[in-house]
PDB file of C-alpha atoms in Angstrom:
ATOM      1  CA  UNK A   1      -3.168 -10.742   7.143  1.00 40.00           C
ATOM      2  CA  UNK A   2      -3.978 -11.792  10.668  1.00 41.00           C
ATOM      3  CA  UNK A   3      -2.563  -8.534  12.064  1.00 47.00           C
ATOM      4  CA  UNK A   4      -5.060  -6.387  10.194  1.00 51.00           C
ATOM      5  CA  UNK A   5      -8.809  -6.073   9.909  1.00 58.00           C
ATOM      6  CA  UNK A   6     -10.721  -7.260   6.861  1.00 69.00           C
ATOM      7  CA  UNK A   7     -10.309  -4.040   4.828  1.00 72.00           C
ATOM      8  CA  UNK A   8      -7.521  -2.040   6.492  1.00 75.00           C
ATOM      9  CA  UNK A   9      -7.235   1.714   6.149  1.00 80.00           C
ATOM     10  CA  UNK A  10      -3.971   3.259   4.996  1.00 78.00           C
ATOM     11  CA  UNK A  11      -4.002   5.038   8.356  1.00 75.00           C
ATOM     12  CA  UNK A  12      -4.119   1.865  10.471  1.00 73.00           C
ATOM     13  CA  UNK A  13      -0.988   1.558  12.569  1.00 76.00           C
ATOM     14  CA  UNK A  14       0.610  -1.854  12.694  1.00 74.00           C
ATOM     15  CA  UNK A  15       3.546  -3.412  14.448  1.00 68.00           C
ATOM     16  CA  UNK A  16       5.801  -4.996  11.859  1.00 65.00           C
ATOM     17  CA  UNK A  17       7.778  -7.036  14.344  1.00 63.00           C
ATOM     18  CA  UNK A  18      10.887  -4.884  14.540  1.00 60.00           C
ATOM     19  CA  UNK A  19      11.481  -2.657  17.551  1.00 64.00           C
ATOM     20  CA  UNK A  20       8.589  -0.948  19.253  1.00 67.00           C
ATOM     21  CA  UNK A  21       7.609   1.308  16.360  1.00 74.00           C
ATOM     22  CA  UNK A  22       4.145   1.348  14.853  1.00 80.00           C
ATOM     23  CA  UNK A  23       3.794   2.351  11.213  1.00 82.00           C
ATOM     24  CA  UNK A  24       0.762   3.091   9.078  1.00 86.00           C
ATOM     25  CA  UNK A  25       0.358   1.363   5.741  1.00 88.00           C
ATOM     26  CA  UNK A  26       0.669   4.825   4.188  1.00 88.00           C
ATOM     27  CA  UNK A  27       4.042   5.427   5.898  1.00 89.00           C
ATOM     28  CA  UNK A  28       5.293   2.009   4.844  1.00 90.00           C
ATOM     29  CA  UNK A  29       4.331   2.567   1.198  1.00 92.00           C
ATOM     30  CA  UNK A  30       5.448   6.189   1.044  1.00 91.00           C
ATOM     31  CA  UNK A  31       8.904   5.312   2.363  1.00 90.00           C
ATOM     32  CA  UNK A  32       9.583   2.610  -0.220  1.00 93.00           C
ATOM     33  CA  UNK A  33      12.013   3.442  -3.000  1.00 95.00           C
ATOM     34  CA  UNK A  34      10.787   3.369  -6.601  1.00 95.00           C
ATOM     35  CA  UNK A  35      12.425  -0.041  -7.035  1.00 96.00           C
ATOM     36  CA  UNK A  36      10.742  -1.400  -3.900  1.00 96.00           C
ATOM     37  CA  UNK A  37       7.374   0.023  -4.988  1.00 96.00           C
ATOM     38  CA  UNK A  38       7.826  -1.728  -8.352  1.00 97.00           C
ATOM     39  CA  UNK A  39       8.475  -4.965  -6.455  1.00 97.00           C
ATOM     40  CA  UNK A  40       5.160  -4.496  -4.620  1.00 97.00           C
ATOM     41  CA  UNK A  41       3.392  -3.947  -7.950  1.00 98.00           C
ATOM     42  CA  UNK A  42       5.083  -7.017  -9.485  1.00 98.00           C
ATOM     43  CA  UNK A  43       3.923  -9.171  -6.552  1.00 98.00           C
ATOM     44  CA  UNK A  44       0.350  -7.943  -6.949  1.00 98.00           C
ATOM     45  CA  UNK A  45       0.403  -8.407 -10.732  1.00 98.00           C
ATOM     46  CA  UNK A  46       1.686 -11.969 -10.246  1.00 98.00           C
ATOM     47  CA  UNK A  47      -1.572 -12.633  -8.376  1.00 97.00           C
ATOM     48  CA  UNK A  48      -3.545 -11.543 -11.452  1.00 97.00           C
ATOM     49  CA  UNK A  49      -4.400  -7.928 -10.584  1.00 97.00           C
ATOM     50  CA  UNK A  50      -3.739  -5.228 -13.201  1.00 97.00           C
ATOM     51  CA  UNK A  51      -2.121  -2.711 -10.858  1.00 98.00           C
ATOM     52  CA  UNK A  52       0.165  -0.369 -12.769  1.00 97.00           C
ATOM     53  CA  UNK A  53       1.029   2.322 -10.237  1.00 96.00           C
ATOM     54  CA  UNK A  54       0.647   3.157  -6.539  1.00 96.00           C
ATOM     55  CA  UNK A  55       0.388   6.903  -5.918  1.00 94.00           C
ATOM     56  CA  UNK A  56       0.886   8.084  -2.320  1.00 90.00           C
ATOM     57  CA  UNK A  57      -0.148  11.693  -1.657  1.00 85.00           C
ATOM     58  CA  UNK A  58      -0.002  14.178   1.208  1.00 81.00           C
ATOM     59  CA  UNK A  59      -2.165  17.242   0.817  1.00 77.00           C
ATOM     60  CA  UNK A  60      -0.873  20.653   1.924  1.00 70.00           C
ATOM     61  CA  UNK A  61      -0.924  22.586   4.196  1.00 67.00           C
ATOM     62  CA  UNK A  62      -0.672  19.689   6.667  1.00 65.00           C
ATOM     63  CA  UNK A  63       0.718  16.209   6.363  1.00 64.00           C
ATOM     64  CA  UNK A  64      -2.300  14.702   8.121  1.00 68.00           C
ATOM     65  CA  UNK A  65      -4.353  14.440   4.926  1.00 76.00           C
ATOM     66  CA  UNK A  66      -2.920  11.389   3.215  1.00 81.00           C
ATOM     67  CA  UNK A  67      -4.266   9.236   0.445  1.00 86.00           C
ATOM     68  CA  UNK A  68      -3.367   6.359  -1.845  1.00 91.00           C
ATOM     69  CA  UNK A  69      -4.557   6.125  -5.423  1.00 94.00           C
ATOM     70  CA  UNK A  70      -4.124   3.017  -7.536  1.00 96.00           C
ATOM     71  CA  UNK A  71      -3.733   3.155 -11.309  1.00 97.00           C
ATOM     72  CA  UNK A  72      -4.928   0.026 -13.074  1.00 97.00           C
ATOM     73  CA  UNK A  73      -3.553  -1.070 -16.442  1.00 96.00           C
ATOM     74  CA  UNK A  74      -5.512   0.388 -19.340  1.00 95.00           C
ATOM     75  CA  UNK A  75      -7.412   2.886 -17.180  1.00 94.00           C
ATOM     76  CA  UNK A  76      -7.105   6.646 -17.682  1.00 93.00           C
ATOM     77  CA  UNK A  77      -7.963   7.536 -14.080  1.00 95.00           C
ATOM     78  CA  UNK A  78      -6.495   6.339 -10.811  1.00 95.00           C
ATOM     79  CA  UNK A  79      -8.928   5.249  -8.123  1.00 95.00           C
ATOM     80  CA  UNK A  80      -8.794   5.631  -4.330  1.00 93.00           C
ATOM     81  CA  UNK A  81      -7.646   2.481  -2.550  1.00 92.00           C
ATOM     82  CA  UNK A  82     -10.969   2.123  -0.715  1.00 91.00           C
ATOM     83  CA  UNK A  83     -12.789   1.658  -4.041  1.00 93.00           C
ATOM     84  CA  UNK A  84     -10.757  -1.468  -4.878  1.00 94.00           C
ATOM     85  CA  UNK A  85     -12.300  -4.854  -4.334  1.00 92.00           C
ATOM     86  CA  UNK A  86     -11.309  -6.375  -1.020  1.00 92.00           C
ATOM     87  CA  UNK A  87      -9.161  -9.125  -2.548  1.00 94.00           C
ATOM     88  CA  UNK A  88      -7.061  -6.718  -4.627  1.00 95.00           C
ATOM     89  CA  UNK A  89      -6.541  -4.363  -1.680  1.00 94.00           C
ATOM     90  CA  UNK A  90      -5.532  -7.269   0.570  1.00 92.00           C
ATOM     91  CA  UNK A  91      -2.932  -8.374  -2.012  1.00 95.00           C
ATOM     92  CA  UNK A  92      -1.502  -4.841  -2.103  1.00 95.00           C
ATOM     93  CA  UNK A  93      -1.346  -4.726   1.705  1.00 93.00           C
ATOM     94  CA  UNK A  94       0.304  -8.151   1.876  1.00 93.00           C
ATOM     95  CA  UNK A  95       2.879  -7.133  -0.759  1.00 95.00           C
ATOM     96  CA  UNK A  96       3.620  -3.850   1.060  1.00 93.00           C
ATOM     97  CA  UNK A  97       4.252  -5.742   4.285  1.00 90.00           C
ATOM     98  CA  UNK A  98       6.398  -8.421   2.635  1.00 92.00           C
ATOM     99  CA  UNK A  99       8.620  -5.871   0.899  1.00 93.00           C
ATOM    100  CA  UNK A 100       8.799  -3.671   4.013  1.00 88.00           C
ATOM    101  CA  UNK A 101       9.763  -6.521   6.347  1.00 84.00           C
ATOM    102  CA  UNK A 102      12.382  -7.778   3.873  1.00 85.00           C
ATOM    103  CA  UNK A 103      14.136  -4.403   4.278  1.00 72.00           C
ATOM    104  CA  UNK A 104      14.332  -4.557   8.057  1.00 62.00           C
TER     105      UNK A 104
END
């Protein structure tokens, strides 16, 4: 993850290497299809993390309030991404970027 800081925010804009566009991690994740999101989850689970679901939200009335919740296997409540341990979050970020760049 050399392009990103130690614990990146979902709002951090990154250059993914294609064109001149910058995308936030939120935009990358939100724009994945269900199948692609499941691929991200499978990659993270293969690393030993119990991620079951990634939930991307935009709160009305504006689209500037965005958040990502992560549901862990066997847990009743989802947790905000920033409450994950650093290693788990970094695996999710890496998987998001791998799946996103494979689409380009």
